[in-house]
Short mmCIF file of C-alpha atoms (C1' of nucleotides) in Angstrom, two decimals:
data_model
loop_
_atom_site.label_atom_id
_atom_site.label_comp_id
_atom_site.label_asym_id
_atom_site.label_seq_id
_atom_site.Cartn_x
_atom_site.Cartn_y
_atom_site.Cartn_z
CA MET A 29 0.00 0.00 0.00
CA ASP A 30 2.89 2.39 0.70
CA THR A 31 4.33 1.55 -2.72
CA ALA A 32 0.96 2.07 -4.40
CA ALA A 33 0.42 5.37 -2.62
CA GLU A 34 3.79 6.74 -3.71
CA ALA A 35 3.22 5.56 -7.28
CA VAL A 36 -0.14 7.36 -7.46
CA ARG A 37 1.40 10.56 -6.11
CA ARG A 38 4.18 10.43 -8.71
CA ARG A 39 2.32 9.20 -11.79
CA GLY A 40 -1.41 9.65 -11.17
CA TYR A 41 -4.15 7.02 -11.25
CA ASN A 42 -3.97 6.34 -14.98
CA GLY A 43 -0.18 6.35 -14.89
CA VAL A 44 0.23 3.46 -12.47
CA SER A 45 -0.13 -0.20 -13.35
CA LEU A 46 -0.69 -3.06 -10.95
CA ASP A 47 2.16 -4.89 -12.64
CA GLN A 48 4.61 -2.09 -11.80
CA ILE A 49 3.41 -1.88 -8.22
CA ALA A 50 3.74 -5.65 -7.81
CA ARG A 51 7.24 -5.60 -9.24
CA ASP A 52 8.30 -2.81 -6.86
CA VAL A 53 6.97 -4.81 -3.92
CA GLY A 54 8.51 -8.05 -5.19
CA ILE A 55 5.36 -10.07 -5.79
CA GLN A 56 3.22 -11.03 -8.80
CA LYS A 57 0.40 -8.72 -9.80
CA SER A 58 -2.15 -11.50 -9.40
CA SER A 59 -1.31 -11.56 -5.68
CA ILE A 60 -2.71 -8.05 -5.38
CA PHE A 61 -6.18 -9.40 -6.20
CA TYR A 62 -6.12 -11.62 -3.12
CA HIS A 63 -6.08 -8.44 -0.96
CA PHE A 64 -8.04 -6.06 -3.20
CA SER A 65 -10.87 -6.94 -5.55
CA SER A 66 -9.84 -4.39 -8.19
CA LYS A 67 -7.49 -1.52 -8.97
CA SER A 68 -10.29 0.89 -8.07
CA GLU A 69 -10.65 -0.65 -4.64
CA LEU A 70 -6.90 -0.53 -4.00
CA ILE A 71 -6.81 3.17 -4.83
CA ALA A 72 -9.95 3.82 -2.77
CA VAL A 73 -8.38 2.11 0.24
CA ILE A 74 -5.06 3.93 0.05
CA PHE A 75 -6.79 7.28 -0.42
CA ARG A 76 -9.02 6.67 2.59
CA ARG A 77 -5.93 5.75 4.60
CA PHE A 78 -4.19 8.93 3.43
CA SER A 79 -7.29 10.97 4.15
CA ALA A 80 -7.57 9.51 7.65
CA GLN A 81 -3.92 10.36 8.35
CA ILE A 82 -4.45 13.99 7.38
CA PHE A 83 -7.69 14.26 9.38
CA SER A 84 -5.79 12.84 12.34
CA PHE A 85 -3.07 15.45 11.81
CA LEU A 86 -5.68 18.24 11.72
CA ASP A 87 -7.33 17.03 14.93
CA HIS A 88 -3.99 16.55 16.65
CA THR A 89 -2.74 19.99 15.62
CA ALA A 90 -5.95 21.76 16.66
CA GLY A 91 -5.77 19.97 20.00
CA ASN A 92 -2.11 20.63 20.74
CA GLU A 93 -1.54 24.10 19.28
CA SER A 94 -3.59 26.82 20.91
CA ARG A 95 -2.38 29.65 18.65
CA ALA A 96 -3.66 30.01 15.08
CA GLY A 97 -0.20 30.93 13.79
CA ASP A 98 1.29 27.71 15.11
CA ARG A 99 -1.53 25.67 13.61
CA LEU A 100 -1.15 27.27 10.20
CA MET A 101 2.62 26.89 10.23
CA ALA A 102 2.28 23.19 11.05
CA TYR A 103 -0.20 22.83 8.18
CA ILE A 104 2.13 24.49 5.67
CA ILE A 105 5.05 22.31 6.76
CA GLU A 106 2.97 19.12 6.69
CA THR A 107 1.65 19.87 3.20
CA GLY A 108 5.16 20.69 2.01
CA SER A 109 6.32 17.24 3.05
CA PHE A 110 4.33 15.79 0.13
CA VAL A 111 6.69 17.45 -2.33
CA GLU A 112 9.66 15.35 -1.24
CA GLU A 113 12.42 15.89 -3.82
CA GLY A 114 10.13 17.74 -6.18
CA GLU A 115 8.96 14.46 -7.71
CA SER A 116 5.70 13.98 -5.87
CA ILE A 117 2.53 15.79 -4.83
CA CYS A 118 -0.38 15.38 -2.44
CA MET A 119 -2.50 12.37 -3.39
CA SER A 120 -5.70 14.40 -3.57
CA ILE A 121 -4.20 16.58 -6.31
CA ALA A 122 -3.00 13.60 -8.34
CA LEU A 123 -6.38 11.83 -8.08
CA ASN A 124 -8.30 15.02 -8.82
CA ILE A 125 -6.62 15.32 -12.21
CA ASP A 126 -7.64 11.77 -13.14
CA ARG A 127 -11.08 12.27 -11.67
CA GLU A 128 -12.97 11.21 -14.80
CA SER A 129 -11.35 7.77 -14.62
CA LEU A 130 -12.41 7.16 -11.02
CA GLN A 131 -15.58 5.70 -9.61
CA ALA A 132 -18.08 8.11 -8.07
CA GLU A 133 -17.34 6.91 -4.56
CA ILE A 134 -13.71 8.06 -4.63
CA VAL A 135 -14.68 11.37 -6.23
CA ASP A 136 -17.01 11.98 -3.29
CA ASP A 137 -14.17 11.19 -0.88
CA LEU A 138 -12.01 13.73 -2.73
CA VAL A 139 -14.64 16.45 -2.29
CA THR A 140 -15.01 15.58 1.40
CA PHE A 141 -11.24 15.74 1.84
CA HIS A 142 -11.09 19.18 0.27
CA GLN A 143 -14.04 20.51 2.25
CA THR A 144 -12.59 19.24 5.53
CA ASN A 145 -9.30 20.99 4.83
CA LEU A 146 -11.13 24.20 3.92
CA ALA A 147 -13.25 24.10 7.06
CA TRP A 148 -10.18 23.52 9.26
CA LEU A 149 -8.33 26.42 7.62
CA THR A 150 -11.39 28.68 7.99
CA ASP A 151 -11.51 27.87 11.71
CA THR A 152 -7.78 28.57 11.96
CA PHE A 153 -8.08 31.98 10.33
CA GLU A 154 -11.08 32.79 12.52
CA LEU A 155 -8.97 31.98 15.56
CA GLY A 156 -6.18 34.11 14.07
CA LEU A 157 -8.52 37.09 13.93
CA LYS A 158 -9.00 36.75 17.69
CA ASP A 159 -5.50 35.91 18.91
CA GLY A 160 -3.62 38.11 16.43
CA SER A 161 -1.02 35.47 15.59
CA ILE A 162 -1.63 35.87 11.82
CA ALA A 163 -1.36 39.33 10.28
CA ASP A 164 -3.70 41.11 7.87
CA ILE A 165 -6.58 38.63 7.92
CA GLY A 166 -9.53 39.61 5.75
CA ASN A 167 -12.48 37.27 5.45
CA PRO A 168 -11.49 33.92 7.07
CA GLU A 169 -13.25 31.84 4.44
CA GLU A 170 -11.56 33.70 1.60
CA GLU A 171 -8.22 33.36 3.39
CA ALA A 172 -8.77 29.62 3.75
CA ASN A 173 -9.60 29.25 0.07
CA ALA A 174 -6.55 31.27 -0.97
CA CYS A 175 -4.32 29.38 1.47
CA LEU A 176 -5.41 25.97 0.20
CA ALA A 177 -4.89 27.12 -3.39
CA LEU A 178 -1.45 28.45 -2.49
CA VAL A 179 -0.13 25.29 -0.83
CA ASP A 180 -1.57 23.08 -3.60
CA GLY A 181 -0.12 25.32 -6.31
CA ALA A 182 3.21 25.55 -4.49
CA GLN A 183 3.50 21.77 -4.77
CA LEU A 184 2.92 21.99 -8.53
CA VAL A 185 5.52 24.74 -8.94
CA ALA A 186 8.06 22.79 -6.89
CA ARG A 187 7.40 19.66 -8.93
CA ALA A 188 7.60 21.52 -12.22
CA HIS A 189 11.22 22.39 -11.45
CA ARG A 190 11.99 19.30 -9.37
CA ASP A 191 13.04 21.58 -6.52
CA SER A 192 11.37 21.36 -3.11
CA LYS A 193 12.83 24.76 -2.17
CA LEU A 194 10.33 26.39 -4.54
CA TYR A 195 7.55 25.23 -2.22
CA ASP A 196 9.20 27.14 0.61
CA GLN A 197 9.65 30.20 -1.59
CA ALA A 198 6.06 30.20 -2.86
CA THR A 199 4.72 29.99 0.71
CA LEU A 200 7.21 32.50 2.16
CA LEU A 201 4.89 35.50 1.95
CA LEU A 202 2.13 33.59 3.72
CA ARG A 203 4.52 32.33 6.40
CA SER A 204 5.87 35.84 6.94
CA ARG A 205 2.40 36.86 8.14
CA ILE A 206 2.66 34.36 10.98
CA SER A 207 4.09 35.30 14.35
CA VAL A 208 5.10 31.92 15.76
CA SER A 209 5.29 31.37 19.46
CA ASN A 210 8.61 30.46 21.07
CA PRO A 211 7.90 27.90 23.75
CA ASP A 212 10.86 27.57 26.14
CA MET B 28 -6.20 19.55 -32.25
CA ASP B 29 -8.74 21.64 -30.32
CA THR B 30 -10.51 18.43 -29.32
CA ALA B 31 -7.25 16.80 -28.24
CA ALA B 32 -6.23 19.88 -26.23
CA GLU B 33 -9.50 19.96 -24.34
CA ALA B 34 -9.33 16.22 -23.68
CA VAL B 35 -5.83 16.53 -22.19
CA ARG B 36 -6.94 19.39 -19.96
CA ARG B 37 -9.89 17.38 -18.68
CA ARG B 38 -8.41 13.89 -18.36
CA GLY B 39 -4.62 14.22 -18.47
CA TYR B 40 -2.20 12.58 -20.90
CA ASN B 41 -2.70 9.03 -19.70
CA GLY B 42 -6.45 9.55 -19.51
CA VAL B 43 -7.00 10.36 -23.18
CA SER B 44 -7.08 7.80 -25.99
CA LEU B 45 -6.67 8.49 -29.70
CA ASP B 46 -9.82 6.49 -30.32
CA GLN B 47 -11.89 8.81 -28.14
CA ILE B 48 -10.39 11.91 -29.75
CA ALA B 49 -11.09 10.52 -33.23
CA ARG B 50 -14.69 9.71 -32.29
CA ASP B 51 -15.24 13.24 -30.95
CA VAL B 52 -13.88 14.69 -34.17
CA GLY B 53 -15.86 12.25 -36.30
CA ILE B 54 -13.00 10.39 -37.99
CA GLN B 55 -11.23 7.06 -37.53
CA LYS B 56 -8.29 6.90 -35.15
CA SER B 57 -6.01 5.63 -37.88
CA SER B 58 -6.53 8.94 -39.69
CA ILE B 59 -4.75 10.70 -36.84
CA PHE B 60 -1.53 8.94 -37.80
CA TYR B 61 -1.57 10.59 -41.20
CA HIS B 62 -1.11 13.97 -39.51
CA PHE B 63 0.92 12.92 -36.44
CA SER B 64 3.44 10.12 -36.21
CA SER B 65 2.51 9.16 -32.64
CA LYS B 66 0.41 10.11 -29.65
CA SER B 67 3.51 11.73 -28.13
CA GLU B 68 3.95 13.95 -31.16
CA LEU B 69 0.31 14.98 -31.17
CA ILE B 70 0.52 16.04 -27.53
CA ALA B 71 3.85 17.78 -28.13
CA VAL B 72 2.36 19.78 -31.00
CA ILE B 73 -0.77 20.86 -29.14
CA PHE B 74 1.27 21.84 -26.07
CA ARG B 75 3.63 23.93 -28.18
CA ARG B 76 0.63 25.58 -29.79
CA PHE B 77 -0.86 26.28 -26.37
CA SER B 78 2.47 27.54 -25.11
CA ALA B 79 2.84 29.88 -28.09
CA GLN B 80 -0.64 31.28 -27.48
CA ILE B 81 0.19 32.12 -23.87
CA PHE B 82 3.57 33.63 -24.79
CA SER B 83 1.74 35.75 -27.34
CA PHE B 84 -0.71 36.84 -24.65
CA LEU B 85 2.16 37.79 -22.34
CA ASP B 86 3.87 39.85 -25.03
CA HIS B 87 0.61 41.46 -26.08
CA THR B 88 -0.33 42.36 -22.51
CA ALA B 89 3.11 43.76 -21.66
CA GLY B 90 2.97 45.85 -24.83
CA ASN B 91 -0.56 47.19 -24.38
CA GLU B 92 -0.84 47.63 -20.62
CA SER B 93 1.58 50.14 -19.15
CA ARG B 94 0.54 49.63 -15.51
CA ALA B 95 1.62 46.54 -13.56
CA GLY B 96 -1.80 46.25 -11.92
CA ASP B 97 -3.55 46.04 -15.28
CA ARG B 98 -1.04 43.43 -16.49
CA LEU B 99 -1.49 41.26 -13.42
CA MET B 100 -5.27 41.54 -13.54
CA ALA B 101 -5.26 40.45 -17.19
CA TYR B 102 -3.03 37.49 -16.27
CA ILE B 103 -5.33 36.36 -13.45
CA ILE B 104 -8.38 36.58 -15.70
CA GLU B 105 -6.67 34.77 -18.59
CA THR B 106 -5.51 31.94 -16.31
CA GLY B 107 -8.98 31.68 -14.80
CA SER B 108 -10.44 31.08 -18.25
CA PHE B 109 -8.82 27.61 -18.21
CA VAL B 110 -11.14 26.51 -15.43
CA GLU B 111 -14.26 26.79 -17.60
CA GLU B 112 -17.10 25.10 -15.72
CA GLY B 113 -14.76 23.67 -13.11
CA GLU B 114 -14.08 20.66 -15.31
CA SER B 115 -10.78 21.68 -16.81
CA ILE B 116 -7.36 23.09 -15.94
CA CYS B 117 -4.35 24.65 -17.62
CA MET B 118 -2.64 22.17 -19.93
CA SER B 119 0.75 22.63 -18.26
CA ILE B 120 -0.70 21.44 -14.95
CA ALA B 121 -2.34 18.39 -16.49
CA LEU B 122 0.82 17.40 -18.36
CA ASN B 123 3.02 18.05 -15.34
CA ILE B 124 1.13 15.45 -13.33
CA ASP B 125 1.67 12.82 -16.03
CA ARG B 126 5.27 13.94 -16.53
CA GLU B 127 6.80 10.50 -16.07
CA SER B 128 4.81 9.20 -19.03
CA LEU B 129 6.07 11.92 -21.37
CA GLN B 130 9.16 12.07 -23.52
CA ALA B 131 12.00 14.28 -22.31
CA GLU B 132 11.40 16.87 -25.02
CA ILE B 133 7.91 17.76 -23.77
CA VAL B 134 9.12 17.85 -20.17
CA ASP B 135 11.72 20.43 -21.21
CA ASP B 136 8.98 22.47 -22.89
CA LEU B 137 6.98 22.33 -19.66
CA VAL B 138 9.91 23.72 -17.66
CA THR B 139 10.43 26.48 -20.23
CA PHE B 140 6.73 27.35 -20.08
CA HIS B 141 6.85 27.65 -16.31
CA GLN B 142 10.06 29.69 -16.28
CA THR B 143 8.70 32.10 -18.89
CA ASN B 144 5.58 32.69 -16.82
CA LEU B 145 7.68 33.22 -13.69
CA ALA B 146 9.99 35.68 -15.44
CA TRP B 147 7.03 37.67 -16.81
CA LEU B 148 5.39 37.82 -13.38
CA THR B 149 8.68 38.89 -11.79
CA ASP B 150 8.96 41.74 -14.29
CA THR B 151 5.36 42.70 -13.57
CA PHE B 152 5.91 42.87 -9.81
CA GLU B 153 9.12 44.85 -10.34
CA LEU B 154 7.12 47.34 -12.38
CA GLY B 155 4.49 47.35 -9.66
CA LEU B 156 7.12 48.39 -7.12
CA LYS B 157 7.79 51.46 -9.26
CA ASP B 158 4.31 52.52 -10.37
CA GLY B 159 2.53 51.60 -7.13
CA SER B 160 -0.38 49.88 -8.88
CA ILE B 161 0.02 46.72 -6.74
CA ALA B 162 0.02 47.07 -2.95
CA ASP B 163 2.36 45.54 -0.38
CA ILE B 164 4.97 44.07 -2.74
CA GLY B 165 7.88 42.34 -1.02
CA ASN B 166 10.52 40.64 -3.11
CA PRO B 167 9.29 40.56 -6.77
CA GLU B 168 10.65 37.07 -7.40
CA GLU B 169 8.97 35.68 -4.30
CA GLU B 170 5.74 37.46 -5.26
CA ALA B 171 5.91 35.93 -8.73
CA ASN B 172 6.46 32.46 -7.33
CA ALA B 173 3.59 32.84 -4.86
CA CYS B 174 1.33 34.32 -7.56
CA LEU B 175 1.95 31.46 -9.98
CA ALA B 176 1.34 28.93 -7.23
CA LEU B 177 -1.87 30.73 -6.28
CA VAL B 178 -3.41 30.82 -9.76
CA ASP B 179 -2.41 27.20 -10.42
CA GLY B 180 -3.77 26.05 -7.08
CA ALA B 181 -6.94 28.11 -7.54
CA GLN B 182 -7.65 26.10 -10.69
CA LEU B 183 -7.29 22.87 -8.71
CA VAL B 184 -9.60 24.09 -5.94
CA ALA B 185 -12.21 25.22 -8.49
CA ARG B 186 -12.02 21.90 -10.27
CA ALA B 187 -12.23 19.92 -7.03
CA HIS B 188 -15.67 21.39 -6.41
CA ARG B 189 -16.65 21.83 -10.07
CA ASP B 190 -17.25 25.51 -9.39
CA SER B 191 -15.41 28.21 -11.32
CA LYS B 192 -16.43 30.80 -8.72
CA LEU B 193 -13.91 29.24 -6.32
CA TYR B 194 -11.14 30.40 -8.64
CA ASP B 195 -12.38 33.96 -8.22
CA GLN B 196 -12.65 33.55 -4.48
CA ALA B 197 -9.16 32.06 -4.09
CA THR B 198 -7.62 34.92 -6.07
CA LEU B 199 -9.74 37.65 -4.45
CA LEU B 200 -7.12 38.65 -1.87
CA LEU B 201 -4.47 38.99 -4.56
CA ARG B 202 -6.80 40.97 -6.82
CA SER B 203 -7.74 43.26 -3.93
CA ARG B 204 -4.12 44.43 -3.83
CA ILE B 205 -4.45 45.74 -7.38
CA SER B 206 -5.55 49.29 -8.09
CA VAL B 207 -6.81 49.01 -11.64
CA SER B 208 -6.80 52.00 -13.91
CA ASN B 209 -10.07 53.33 -15.26
CA PRO B 210 -9.41 54.38 -18.84
CA ASP B 211 -12.12 56.78 -20.05
"C1'" DG C 23 -6.72 12.19 -46.79
"C1'" DT C 24 -9.74 8.84 -44.90
"C1'" DC C 25 -11.17 4.30 -44.69
"C1'" DT C 26 -11.16 -1.00 -43.06
"C1'" DA C 27 -8.57 -4.44 -41.08
"C1'" DT C 28 -5.25 -6.05 -38.20
"C1'" DA C 29 -0.85 -6.45 -35.76
"C1'" DA C 30 1.54 -5.88 -31.27
"C1'" DT C 31 1.50 -4.58 -26.76
"C1'" DC C 32 -0.15 -3.54 -22.25
"C1'" DC C 33 -3.38 -3.86 -18.66
"C1'" DG C 34 -6.99 -5.45 -15.42
"C1'" DA C 35 -8.85 -9.55 -13.94
"C1'" DT C 36 -9.67 -14.80 -13.38
"C1'" DA C 37 -8.58 -19.90 -12.79
"C1'" DG C 38 -6.32 -23.25 -10.61
"C1'" DA C 39 -1.99 -25.50 -8.71
"C1'" DC C 40 0.83 -25.43 -4.59
"C1'" DG D 23 -1.15 -16.25 0.49
"C1'" DT D 24 1.56 -16.47 -3.55
"C1'" DC D 25 2.50 -18.58 -7.75
"C1'" DT D 26 2.00 -19.63 -13.14
"C1'" DA D 27 -0.82 -19.28 -16.95
"C1'" DT D 28 -4.17 -17.14 -19.51
"C1'" DC D 29 -8.37 -14.62 -20.91
"C1'" DG D 30 -10.53 -10.42 -22.68
"C1'" DG D 31 -10.40 -5.78 -23.63
"C1'" DA D 32 -8.32 -1.46 -24.65
"C1'" DT D 33 -4.69 1.12 -26.88
"C1'" DT D 34 -0.91 2.49 -29.91
"C1'" DA D 35 0.51 1.82 -34.34
"C1'" DT D 36 0.83 -0.22 -39.22
"C1'" DA D 37 -0.69 -2.05 -43.93
"C1'" DG D 38 -3.10 -1.47 -47.79
"C1'" DA D 39 -7.53 -0.37 -50.44
"C1'" DC D 40 -10.09 3.61 -52.20
#
DNA sequence: GTCTATAATCCGATAGAC
DNA sequence: GTCTATCGGATTATAGAC
């Protein structure tokens, strides 16, 4: 499943073959069908696992970080980790491109994933309005939408040039609005 | 070629088949090979055509609009036109996802396309520093990188929810920094 | 320049031995 | 639970008639 997840993030749904995944793992592709009934199901399972990991991260961050600036900074760093060496992107982006090849169930999960991220970011910017840890906040919902677009697009830019530093550069202006706490 | 271009923007390189393109056009798929030697060549040609159109737009805009704010606004609107009804995206994004399935030549063209856009945006923000038509500019190169990431990501967000209005919302904060001229 | 027909390959999926 | 073998379908590409 780890191998399949990485393959999807690097080559998209239509770009991966079960044969290639099986070869990377060191088994025969027919063995995959003992664990998953179809390619669709395999992708559905790994996306739900990925989605659950991110939701867990969001809950954990909201529970542990009391300041909006710290929450947002953790989000930007976490999302940047998907870029790796500029060869990969977040799975939801990769699957969204190949959306028309996916079954309706996974497409619904993709929408839910996006909406959950947007709602979390909106809450974060609303908190930022109160605690002042993020500068120049306009409408929280608009900020959340722009922030999600920025971190997604920053992954694309970094991948386009195979350089993870471009993710950091593209998000620099957003990060400069954050006054992080210094817990000692 | 128009049909092929739209198909790539909606389904990605690996998601389109020559048979489907031929059926949409109303010919047989074998007829495609009279005009193009391979699927790779077809995609290379339509991307170069797309790339030339955008480069022409950049030149035209820089020549006709003297204010940085007007140039940037035109760029944001032009890029937003790729979203259509939330079903499509810019061809460079779609091809960049399926990069590992493409021949090296097209990948080079993709990098050139991205760099040209970045350079144009950097020039625009440098002009904006001088003429004051864009507010709160930090480093022009960082602004360009963040701007490109934002408009690319805004297309993804709009497509994720099949709603072109989300592109407008995600770019609203950037557009609010622009003081457009009112030519009368 | 487009057609029919078909070759060659790849892929998802199944059957059955071990 | 993994293997070998294979089916059936889709896809890229070619050959040759018109």
